[in-house]
Coordinates of C-alpha atoms in Angstrom, one line a residue:
Chain A
M129 CA 15.3 173.8 4.7
W130 CA 16.2 171.1 7.1
T131 CA 14.9 173.0 9.9
I132 CA 11.6 173.0 7.8
I133 CA 12.0 169.4 7.4
A134 CA 12.7 168.8 11.1
V135 CA 9.7 170.4 12.1
V136 CA 7.4 168.3 9.8
F137 CA 9.2 165.0 10.6
Y138 CA 8.8 166.0 14.4
L139 CA 4.9 167.1 13.9
M140 CA 4.4 163.8 12.1
L141 CA 6.1 161.6 15.0
V142 CA 4.4 163.5 17.5
G143 CA 0.7 162.6 15.7
Y144 CA 1.7 158.7 15.3
L145 CA 2.3 158.6 18.6
G146 CA -0.9 160.5 19.5
F147 CA -2.8 157.9 17.0
L148 CA -0.8 154.9 18.5
G149 CA -2.0 156.0 22.3
Y150 CA -5.4 157.1 21.5
R151 CA -5.2 152.9 19.7
K152 CA -3.8 151.1 22.2
T153 CA -6.3 153.5 24.7
T154 CA -4.1 154.0 27.5
N155 CA -6.7 156.3 28.8
A156 CA -8.0 156.5 32.3
S157 CA -10.3 153.7 32.6
D158 CA -8.3 150.9 30.2
Y159 CA -5.6 151.5 32.6
L160 CA -7.7 151.0 35.7
V161 CA -10.1 148.6 34.9
A162 CA -7.8 146.4 32.8
G163 CA -5.1 147.0 34.8
R164 CA -2.8 147.9 31.8
Q165 CA 0.9 148.7 32.7
I166 CA 2.7 151.7 31.9
H167 CA 6.4 151.9 32.0
P168 CA 7.3 154.4 34.6
Y169 CA 9.9 156.2 32.8
V170 CA 6.8 157.4 30.7
M171 CA 4.6 158.1 33.9
A172 CA 7.2 159.9 34.8
I173 CA 8.8 161.8 31.9
S174 CA 5.3 163.2 30.7
Y175 CA 4.6 164.9 34.5
G176 CA 7.6 167.3 33.7
A177 CA 7.0 167.7 30.0
T178 CA 3.1 169.2 31.4
F179 CA 5.0 171.3 33.8
I180 CA 7.8 172.9 31.8
S181 CA 6.9 175.6 29.0
T182 CA 9.0 177.6 27.0
S183 CA 8.1 180.1 29.9
A184 CA 10.4 178.7 32.2
I185 CA 13.3 178.4 29.5
V186 CA 12.8 181.5 26.9
G187 CA 11.1 184.0 30.0
F188 CA 13.0 182.7 32.6
G189 CA 16.3 181.9 31.2
G190 CA 16.6 185.4 29.9
A191 CA 15.4 186.9 33.0
A192 CA 18.4 185.1 34.7
G193 CA 20.5 187.1 32.1
V194 CA 19.4 190.2 33.0
F195 CA 19.3 189.2 37.1
G196 CA 22.0 186.6 37.5
M197 CA 22.2 183.1 39.4
G198 CA 20.1 184.3 41.9
L199 CA 17.8 183.1 40.1
L200 CA 18.9 179.9 40.9
W201 CA 16.5 179.9 43.9
L202 CA 13.6 179.7 41.8
T203 CA 14.9 176.4 40.7
F204 CA 15.3 175.3 44.1
C205 CA 11.7 176.0 45.0
N206 CA 10.6 174.5 41.9
I207 CA 12.3 171.2 43.1
L208 CA 11.5 171.3 46.7
V209 CA 7.9 173.2 46.2
G210 CA 6.7 172.0 42.5
I211 CA 8.1 168.4 42.8
F212 CA 8.8 167.4 46.1
I213 CA 6.0 168.9 48.2
A214 CA 3.2 169.2 45.6
F215 CA 3.8 165.2 45.0
V216 CA 4.6 163.9 48.3
V217 CA 2.3 166.3 50.7
F218 CA -0.3 167.4 48.4
G219 CA -0.4 164.9 45.5
N220 CA -1.9 161.3 47.1
R221 CA -4.6 163.5 49.2
T222 CA -5.8 165.5 46.0
R223 CA -5.6 162.2 44.3
V224 CA -7.7 159.7 47.0
M225 CA -10.4 162.9 47.6
G226 CA -10.8 163.7 44.0
Y227 CA -11.9 160.0 43.6
H228 CA -14.1 160.4 46.7
L229 CA -15.7 163.5 45.1
D230 CA -16.0 161.8 41.3
A231 CA -14.2 165.6 40.8
H232 CA -12.2 166.0 36.8
T233 CA -11.3 169.9 37.6
F234 CA -9.7 172.1 40.2
P235 CA -13.0 174.4 40.3
E236 CA -15.3 170.9 40.3
F237 CA -13.0 169.3 43.3
M238 CA -13.1 172.6 45.5
G239 CA -17.1 173.0 44.4
K240 CA -17.5 169.1 46.3
R241 CA -15.1 169.8 48.8
Y242 CA -17.2 172.7 50.1
G243 CA -20.5 171.7 48.9
S244 CA -20.6 175.0 46.8
R245 CA -21.5 175.8 43.2
F246 CA -20.5 179.6 44.0
I247 CA -16.8 178.2 44.3
Q248 CA -16.8 176.2 41.5
V249 CA -17.9 178.8 38.6
F250 CA -16.2 181.5 40.5
S251 CA -12.8 179.4 40.4
G252 CA -13.6 178.3 37.0
A253 CA -14.3 181.8 36.0
V254 CA -10.7 183.3 37.3
I255 CA -9.1 180.2 35.6
F256 CA -10.9 181.0 32.1
I257 CA -10.2 184.9 32.5
A258 CA -6.8 184.7 33.7
M259 CA -4.9 181.2 32.0
P260 CA -4.8 182.6 28.3
L261 CA -2.2 185.7 30.0
Y262 CA -0.2 182.1 31.0
A263 CA -0.8 180.9 27.4
G264 CA 0.1 183.9 25.5
V265 CA 3.4 183.9 27.4
V266 CA 3.8 180.4 26.5
M267 CA 3.1 181.1 22.9
I268 CA 5.2 184.1 23.0
G269 CA 8.7 182.0 24.0
G270 CA 8.3 179.7 20.6
V271 CA 7.2 182.8 19.0
K272 CA 10.4 184.7 19.8
F273 CA 12.7 181.7 18.7
I274 CA 11.7 180.9 15.6
E275 CA 11.3 184.7 14.6
I276 CA 15.4 185.0 15.9
Y277 CA 16.2 181.8 14.7
M278 CA 15.0 181.5 11.3
G279 CA 14.9 185.6 10.6
V280 CA 11.0 185.4 10.1
P281 CA 9.1 188.7 11.1
Y282 CA 7.1 188.5 14.1
D283 CA 3.7 188.3 13.4
A284 CA 4.9 185.5 10.4
A285 CA 6.0 183.4 13.4
L286 CA 2.9 184.2 15.1
A287 CA 1.1 182.6 13.0
I288 CA 3.2 179.4 12.2
C289 CA 2.7 179.0 15.9
A290 CA -0.7 179.6 16.3
V291 CA -1.6 177.5 13.2
I292 CA 0.8 174.2 14.3
I293 CA -0.9 174.7 18.1
A294 CA -4.2 175.0 16.9
A295 CA -3.5 171.9 14.3
Y296 CA -2.1 170.3 17.5
V297 CA -5.0 171.0 20.1
I298 CA -7.9 170.3 16.9
A299 CA -6.2 166.4 15.6
G300 CA -6.6 165.7 19.6
G301 CA -3.5 166.6 21.5
L302 CA -6.2 168.0 24.4
K303 CA -6.3 163.9 24.8
G304 CA -2.9 164.6 26.8
V305 CA -1.8 161.1 25.5
M306 CA 0.9 160.1 27.9
Y307 CA 3.3 158.9 24.9
T308 CA 3.4 162.1 23.0
D309 CA 3.8 164.0 26.4
A310 CA 6.6 161.8 27.0
A311 CA 8.3 161.8 23.4
Q312 CA 8.2 165.7 23.8
G313 CA 9.6 165.6 27.6
T314 CA 13.0 163.2 26.1
I315 CA 13.4 165.4 23.2
M316 CA 13.6 168.6 26.4
F317 CA 15.7 166.7 28.2
V318 CA 18.3 165.5 25.2
G319 CA 18.1 169.6 24.3
M320 CA 18.7 170.8 27.5
S321 CA 21.5 168.1 28.5
I322 CA 23.4 169.7 25.2
L323 CA 23.0 173.4 26.1
F324 CA 24.3 172.8 29.7
I325 CA 27.1 170.8 28.4
F326 CA 27.9 173.0 25.1
T327 CA 27.7 176.3 26.8
Y328 CA 30.3 175.0 29.9
I329 CA 33.0 174.0 27.6
S330 CA 32.8 176.6 25.4
L331 CA 33.4 179.2 28.0
G332 CA 36.2 177.6 29.2
G333 CA 34.7 175.1 32.0
F334 CA 32.7 174.9 35.6
T335 CA 34.7 177.3 37.5
S336 CA 36.3 179.0 34.5
A337 CA 32.9 180.5 33.2
H338 CA 31.6 181.4 36.3
Q339 CA 34.8 183.0 37.3
A340 CA 34.5 184.9 33.4
L341 CA 30.7 186.6 34.6
T342 CA 31.8 187.0 38.2
D343 CA 34.6 189.3 36.8
L344 CA 31.5 191.4 34.8
A345 CA 30.1 192.6 37.6
D346 CA 31.3 196.3 37.1
K347 CA 29.4 195.7 33.7
V348 CA 26.7 196.1 35.1
P349 CA 24.4 199.1 33.8
E350 CA 24.4 201.9 36.6
K351 CA 21.1 202.3 36.5
L352 CA 20.4 198.6 37.4
A353 CA 23.1 199.2 39.8
A354 CA 21.3 202.0 41.4
A355 CA 18.3 199.9 41.9
G356 CA 20.5 196.9 43.8
H357 CA 22.2 194.8 41.0
M358 CA 25.6 193.8 42.1
G359 CA 26.8 191.7 39.8
W360 CA 25.3 187.8 37.9
T361 CA 27.0 185.7 40.8
A362 CA 25.6 187.6 43.4
M363 CA 22.4 188.1 45.3
P364 CA 20.8 192.2 44.7
R365 CA 21.4 194.3 47.7
F366 CA 19.1 193.1 50.3
L367 CA 16.1 194.9 50.1
S368 CA 16.5 196.6 47.3
T369 CA 14.1 197.2 44.6
W370 CA 15.9 194.6 42.2
W371 CA 16.0 192.2 45.5
W372 CA 12.1 192.5 46.2
N373 CA 11.8 191.8 42.1
L374 CA 13.7 189.2 42.2
V375 CA 12.9 187.2 45.3
S376 CA 9.1 188.7 45.8
T377 CA 7.7 188.3 42.3
L378 CA 10.1 185.6 40.3
V379 CA 11.2 183.6 42.9
L380 CA 8.4 183.7 45.8
G381 CA 5.7 184.5 42.8
V382 CA 6.5 181.1 40.6
G383 CA 8.1 178.7 43.3
I384 CA 4.6 179.1 45.8
G385 CA 2.1 179.6 43.0
V386 CA 3.2 176.1 41.4
L387 CA 1.3 174.6 44.1
A388 CA -2.4 176.0 43.0
Q389 CA -1.8 175.8 39.6
P390 CA -5.0 173.9 38.2
Q391 CA -3.7 172.4 35.1
L392 CA -1.0 170.7 37.4
V393 CA -3.7 169.7 40.2
V394 CA -5.3 168.0 37.9
R395 CA -2.7 165.8 36.9
F396 CA -3.1 164.2 40.4
M397 CA -6.0 163.1 40.5
T398 CA -5.1 161.4 36.8
V399 CA -2.3 159.7 38.5
K400 CA -3.9 156.1 39.4
S401 CA -1.9 155.4 42.7
K402 CA 0.6 156.8 45.1
R403 CA 3.1 154.5 43.7
E404 CA 2.9 156.4 40.4
L405 CA 3.5 159.6 42.6
N406 CA 6.5 158.1 44.1
R407 CA 7.9 157.0 41.1
A408 CA 7.3 160.5 39.5
V409 CA 9.4 162.5 42.5
F410 CA 12.3 160.3 41.2
A411 CA 12.6 161.2 37.6
G412 CA 10.4 165.3 38.2
G413 CA 13.7 166.5 40.5
I414 CA 16.1 166.1 37.8
F415 CA 13.7 166.7 35.1
I416 CA 13.2 170.6 36.8
F417 CA 17.0 170.5 37.3
M418 CA 17.9 169.8 33.7
M419 CA 14.8 172.4 32.4
T420 CA 15.0 175.5 34.7
G421 CA 18.1 174.7 36.2
V422 CA 20.1 174.6 33.4
A423 CA 18.0 177.6 31.6
F424 CA 19.1 180.1 34.5
I425 CA 22.6 179.0 34.4
V426 CA 22.8 179.1 30.3
G427 CA 21.1 182.9 30.7
S428 CA 23.4 184.0 33.0
L429 CA 26.5 182.9 31.4
S430 CA 25.1 184.0 28.3
N431 CA 26.8 187.7 29.3
V432 CA 29.8 186.3 29.4
F433 CA 29.7 185.4 25.8
F434 CA 28.1 188.0 24.6
F435 CA 30.4 190.4 26.2
R436 CA 33.5 188.8 24.6
T437 CA 31.9 188.6 21.1
Q438 CA 29.9 191.8 21.1
G439 CA 31.3 193.6 23.9
M440 CA 28.3 194.3 25.9
I441 CA 26.2 192.5 27.9
S442 CA 23.2 189.9 27.4
I443 CA 20.3 192.5 27.4
A444 CA 21.8 195.2 25.7
A445 CA 22.9 192.7 22.9
A446 CA 19.0 191.4 22.8
G447 CA 18.0 195.1 22.1
G448 CA 16.5 195.4 25.6
N449 CA 14.2 192.6 25.2
A450 CA 15.2 190.0 28.0
D451 CA 12.5 187.3 26.2
A452 CA 15.2 187.7 23.4
I453 CA 18.6 186.3 25.1
I454 CA 18.2 182.8 25.2
P455 CA 17.0 182.7 21.3
L456 CA 19.8 185.1 20.2
F457 CA 22.3 183.1 22.6
I458 CA 21.5 179.8 21.2
S459 CA 21.4 180.8 17.5
E460 CA 25.3 182.8 17.4
A461 CA 26.9 180.7 20.2
L462 CA 25.9 177.2 19.1
P463 CA 26.2 175.3 16.4
K464 CA 23.4 175.3 13.7
W465 CA 22.1 171.4 14.1
F466 CA 21.5 172.7 17.3
G467 CA 19.1 175.2 17.0
V468 CA 16.9 172.5 14.5
L469 CA 17.0 170.4 18.0
F470 CA 16.5 173.4 20.4
L471 CA 13.7 174.6 18.0
L472 CA 11.9 170.8 18.5
T473 CA 13.0 171.6 22.4
L474 CA 10.9 174.4 22.6
L475 CA 8.1 173.5 20.2
S476 CA 7.6 170.2 22.6
A477 CA 7.8 172.3 26.2
A478 CA 4.5 174.8 23.9
M479 CA 2.8 172.1 22.8
S480 CA 2.6 169.9 26.1
T481 CA 2.0 172.7 28.2
L482 CA -0.7 174.2 25.9
S483 CA -2.6 171.4 25.6
S484 CA -2.8 171.1 29.4
Q485 CA -4.0 175.2 29.6
F486 CA -6.7 174.3 26.8
H487 CA -7.7 171.0 28.4
T488 CA -8.4 173.3 31.4
M489 CA -9.7 176.2 29.8
G490 CA -12.2 173.9 28.1
T491 CA -13.7 172.2 31.1
A492 CA -13.8 175.6 32.8
I493 CA -16.1 177.3 30.5
S494 CA -18.0 173.8 29.9
R495 CA -18.3 172.2 33.2
D496 CA -17.5 174.4 35.8
I497 CA -19.1 177.6 34.4
F498 CA -22.0 176.7 31.9
Q499 CA -22.8 173.1 33.2
Q500 CA -23.4 175.0 36.3
L501 CA -25.3 177.7 35.6
T502 CA -27.7 175.9 33.4
P503 CA -27.9 172.6 35.0
K504 CA -30.7 171.1 32.7
T505 CA -28.9 171.9 29.8
K506 CA -28.6 169.0 26.6
K507 CA -24.8 167.8 26.3
D508 CA -24.5 169.0 23.1
N509 CA -24.9 172.6 24.1
T510 CA -22.0 171.8 26.3
L511 CA -20.2 170.2 23.7
I512 CA -20.0 173.4 21.6
I513 CA -19.5 175.6 24.5
A514 CA -16.2 173.9 25.8
R515 CA -15.3 173.7 21.7
L516 CA -16.3 177.8 21.6
G517 CA -14.3 178.3 25.0
V518 CA -11.0 176.5 23.7
L519 CA -11.2 178.3 19.8
L520 CA -11.9 181.7 21.9
G521 CA -8.5 180.7 24.1
I522 CA -6.4 180.1 21.0
I523 CA -7.6 183.6 19.3
T524 CA -6.8 185.3 23.0
I525 CA -3.2 184.0 23.2
V526 CA -3.2 184.8 19.4
I527 CA -4.3 188.8 20.5
L528 CA -1.9 188.6 23.3
G529 CA 0.9 187.6 21.4
E530 CA 0.5 191.1 19.6
V531 CA -0.3 193.1 22.5
L532 CA 2.0 192.3 25.0
P533 CA 5.0 194.3 25.6
D534 CA 8.7 192.9 25.2
S535 CA 10.5 191.3 28.4
I536 CA 6.6 190.3 29.2
I537 CA 7.1 186.5 29.5
A538 CA 8.4 185.8 32.9
P539 CA 6.7 188.7 34.4
G540 CA 3.1 187.6 32.9
T541 CA 3.6 184.2 34.0
A542 CA 4.6 185.3 37.8
I543 CA 1.3 187.2 37.5
F544 CA -0.5 184.0 36.6
F545 CA 0.8 181.9 39.5
G546 CA 0.7 185.1 41.9
L547 CA -3.1 185.3 41.2
C548 CA -3.7 181.6 41.3
A549 CA -1.7 181.1 44.5
S550 CA -4.0 183.8 46.3
S551 CA -6.6 183.0 45.1
F552 CA -6.9 179.4 45.2
L553 CA -4.1 177.6 47.4
P554 CA -5.5 178.7 51.0
M555 CA -9.1 176.8 50.2
Y556 CA -7.1 174.1 48.3
A557 CA -4.3 173.2 51.3
L558 CA -6.7 173.6 54.1
G559 CA -9.1 171.8 52.1
L560 CA -7.4 168.8 51.7
Y561 CA -6.0 168.7 55.8
W562 CA -8.2 170.8 58.0
K563 CA -11.7 169.2 58.7
K564 CA -12.7 172.4 60.0
A565 CA -12.6 174.8 56.7
T566 CA -16.2 176.2 55.8
P567 CA -17.6 176.8 52.6
A568 CA -18.2 180.2 54.1
G569 CA -14.3 180.5 55.3
A570 CA -13.5 178.9 50.9
K571 CA -15.5 181.6 49.4
S572 CA -14.3 184.4 51.4
G573 CA -10.5 183.4 51.0
L574 CA -11.2 182.7 47.3
V575 CA -12.7 186.1 46.8
V576 CA -10.1 188.3 48.9
G577 CA -7.4 186.7 47.0
F578 CA -8.6 187.3 43.7
L579 CA -10.0 190.9 44.4
G580 CA -7.4 191.5 46.3
S581 CA -4.6 190.2 43.7
V582 CA -6.3 192.3 40.9
F583 CA -6.4 195.8 43.0
Y584 CA -2.9 195.4 43.8
I585 CA -1.8 194.9 40.7
L586 CA -4.1 197.5 39.3
F587 CA -3.1 200.1 42.3
I588 CA -0.1 199.2 44.1
H589 CA 2.7 197.0 42.1
A590 CA 4.1 199.6 40.6
K591 CA 5.3 197.6 37.4
E592 CA 1.9 197.1 36.7
S593 CA 0.2 199.5 38.3
A594 CA 2.2 202.1 36.2
A595 CA 1.4 200.4 32.6
L596 CA -2.2 199.8 33.2
G597 CA -2.6 203.2 34.4
A598 CA -5.6 202.7 36.1
C599 CA -4.7 204.3 39.3
Q600 CA -3.1 207.3 37.4
A601 CA -6.4 208.2 35.9
L602 CA -8.2 207.5 38.9
F603 CA -6.3 209.1 41.7
G604 CA -3.4 210.9 39.5
K605 CA -0.2 208.9 40.6
P606 CA 1.2 206.0 39.8
N607 CA 0.2 203.8 42.8
L608 CA -1.1 204.0 46.0
V609 CA 1.4 203.2 48.2
P610 CA 5.0 204.1 47.2
S611 CA 6.4 201.6 50.3
L612 CA 4.8 198.5 48.8
A613 CA 5.3 199.6 45.1
V614 CA 8.3 196.8 44.6
V615 CA 6.7 194.1 46.8
D616 CA 5.3 191.5 44.7
P617 CA 1.4 190.9 45.7
I618 CA 1.6 187.3 46.7
V619 CA 3.9 188.5 49.3
I620 CA 0.5 190.6 50.9
V621 CA -2.3 189.2 49.4
L622 CA -2.1 185.4 50.0
P623 CA -1.5 185.4 53.6
I624 CA -4.5 188.0 53.9
S625 CA -6.5 185.3 51.8
L626 CA -4.8 183.0 53.9
L627 CA -6.0 184.6 57.5
V628 CA -9.5 185.4 56.1
T629 CA -9.8 181.4 55.0
V630 CA -9.3 180.4 59.0
L631 CA -11.0 183.1 60.5
V632 CA -14.3 183.2 59.0
S633 CA -14.0 179.1 59.1
L634 CA -13.5 179.2 62.4
F635 CA -16.6 181.5 63.3
T636 CA -18.7 180.1 60.8
R637 CA -21.2 176.8 60.8
Q638 CA -19.6 173.8 60.0
M639 CA -20.2 171.5 57.5
D640 CA -21.9 168.1 58.2
P641 CA -19.3 166.1 60.4
Q642 CA -20.4 162.6 59.0
Q643 CA -19.8 164.6 55.7
V644 CA -15.8 165.8 56.6
E645 CA -15.4 162.2 57.8
R646 CA -16.7 160.4 54.2
L647 CA -14.6 163.7 52.6
F648 CA -11.5 162.4 54.7
R649 CA -11.5 158.6 54.9
R650 CA -8.4 157.2 52.7
Chain B
M43 CA 33.5 179.1 45.3
F44 CA 33.3 177.3 42.1
G45 CA 34.2 181.0 41.0
L46 CA 30.8 182.5 41.9
A47 CA 31.0 186.0 43.9
D48 CA 28.2 185.1 46.7
P49 CA 27.9 182.3 49.2
W50 CA 23.9 182.6 48.6
I51 CA 24.5 182.1 44.9
V52 CA 26.8 179.0 45.9
A53 CA 24.0 177.8 48.5
A54 CA 21.2 177.9 45.6
Y55 CA 23.6 176.1 43.3
L56 CA 24.3 173.5 46.0
L57 CA 20.8 173.3 46.8
C58 CA 19.1 172.4 43.4
I59 CA 21.4 169.8 43.2
L60 CA 20.6 168.6 46.7
S61 CA 17.0 168.8 46.4
S62 CA 16.8 166.9 43.3
L63 CA 19.3 163.9 45.2
L64 CA 16.4 164.0 47.1
C65 CA 13.7 163.5 44.3
V66 CA 15.8 160.8 43.5
L67 CA 16.3 158.9 46.7
Y68 CA 13.1 159.4 47.6
G69 CA 11.4 158.1 44.7
W70 CA 14.0 155.6 44.5
A71 CA 13.4 154.3 48.1
K72 CA 9.6 154.2 47.7
W73 CA 9.8 153.0 44.0
N74 CA 7.4 149.8 44.9
S75 CA 5.7 151.1 47.9
D76 CA 1.9 151.4 47.3
G77 CA 0.9 149.6 44.8
G78 CA -2.7 150.7 44.9
A79 CA -5.0 148.0 43.4
S80 CA -8.1 149.7 41.6
S81 CA -10.9 150.2 43.5
D82 CA -14.7 150.5 41.6
E83 CA -14.2 154.1 43.0
T84 CA -11.3 154.8 40.5
A85 CA -12.5 152.9 37.8
K86 CA -15.6 154.9 37.8
W87 CA -14.0 158.3 37.8
A88 CA -11.7 157.5 35.1
K89 CA -14.3 156.5 33.1
E90 CA -16.3 159.7 33.3
E91 CA -12.6 161.5 32.8
D92 CA -12.1 159.5 29.3
K93 CA -15.9 160.9 28.5
I94 CA -14.9 164.6 29.2
S95 CA -11.9 164.6 27.3
D96 CA -13.7 162.7 24.4
T97 CA -16.1 165.6 24.5
L98 CA -13.2 167.7 24.3

C-alpha cells in the first residue's frame, strides 16, 4: 500500500516539476536568449541522471554479483572516460562545432560535419534499429525489481512499467526538463548512498566485509573456476575465458562505448558554455562513483549476505538469473522502507535515461531518416513520423521485455555500446580533431564498423552467435573462429574501423579547406 | 589490503576514488572559467532545438 502511495506521489512530483520547468521555460532558447541562470547543481546532477540507468544499477550490479569486484575497472573507465575525457576532451569541441553546424542530433552532426546525407541517414538507421535493445534492457531492470520486490508476475510488472513510461513520455517527458532530471538524480544519489552505507555496516564494516567475500573464494562453482573465476575480490585468471568476458565485453565494451553514445553526445550540444561542462565534471565523477561503484561493490558483497543467510552464493540464490541478484538483495537484506526508496531510485534511473533514448529514436526516424530522404515533405508528416517512431519504440521494447533471456541486461547494454563505438567513434573522434578526415573515410569507417560488428556478433563472438543460431544454420558450427570466440567485437572491430577511416581519408579527396576551417573555428 | 585478495582489485577501488577526486578538483578549479557569453549563433541553435523538442 505504502509503495503504491509513494509511487503515485513520486509521479505527481515528477509531473509537477515537469510542469513547473515547462512554465518557467527553462528550455534552451529562453536560457540563451534571456541569459537566465540555472543553478549549477540542477545543471550538473541532471547529466548524471541521464547517464545512469537501471542497466548500470540492476544489470551490472547483478553482473558484479557473478564477476566480483573486477567490475570496478568499469567504474574507473566510466569516471575517467565517460566523464573526464568525454567532457574535457570531447565535450567543448562537440558543443562549438555543433553550433557552427546548427546540428541537433548526433547523425545530423556527423552528416553536416562531413557534408554527407548518407552518413546522417545511415547513422540514424543504426540508432533506430539498435537503440530499442538498450532501452529494452533498461526497462527490464525496473521490471525485475517490481517483480521481486512487490511479488507481482513478470508480465504484470512489465505492463505496469510500460504504462508508467508511456504516460511519462506522452505527457512530455521527452522535453527532458532539467528540474525533473535533477530531482530524479537526487533521489538516485540518496538511494544509492543509503545502500552503500547500509551494506557495509550490515556485513561488519569495510575491511571485514571484504575479508568475508575474499574467504568465499573456494565457493566459486567448479564450472566458473575452470573458466578462470578466482573469487570475487580477485581478477579472473589472465587471458582465460572469464577474463575476456570481464575485460573485453564489460569493461572495454561499455567503458569506451560511452564516448560514442548518440543520446549523450547530444547533451554536449545542449550545454550553454564551457563553464557548464567544467561544472558538470565536478559533480559527474562523484555521481558515477555513487551509482556504478556502489552497485558493483554491493553486487559483489551480496554473496556474503546470501552465503550467511541461505548458505549459497548470489547467483544460486537468484535462481541463475544475474538480473535478479540486486532486487533480491534489496528485498531480503534491507529494511522494507528502503525498498520503496530504491523503487523510486530505479524509476528515476529508468525514466531519465529512457526519455533521452526515446528523444534520440524519435529524432533519428523523423529528422535524420524521413526528412533527409523526403526533403520536400510537409512538417506535419515529419511530426507524425516522429510520434510513430516513439510509439514503435515503446512497442518494440515491451516485446523485447517478453522475449529476451535471463541475465541479459549487462550483455545487452554491452552489445549496444560496442556497436555504437565501432560504428560512430572513429568518424566522431577524427571529425572533431583531424582536419584531414574525409567524407569517404568517415563513410567507410561507419559501414565497416557497423557491418563488422553485426558479422562478428552473428558468426564469431560465441555468446551471441550460439544463441542466434545463424552461424550454425549456415556453416554447421557455433562460430567461425574459435580462438576469437570469447574476444568482444569492440577489441577487433573498433581498431579495424578506425584504421579504415584513417587510410581511406589519406587516399581520398580532401574537403574544401575553407569549409574545414569554418568547421574548426572556435 | 582492505581485506581484498588481489592488488588489481585494490588498484581499481583506489583509482575509482582518485578519478572521482580528479573530477572534483578539475571542476572546482575551473568552476568559473569560460563564462561563455551567448552568441547569435548559439541563440539561433537553441531556438531550433526548442522547435524540435516541441514537435516531439
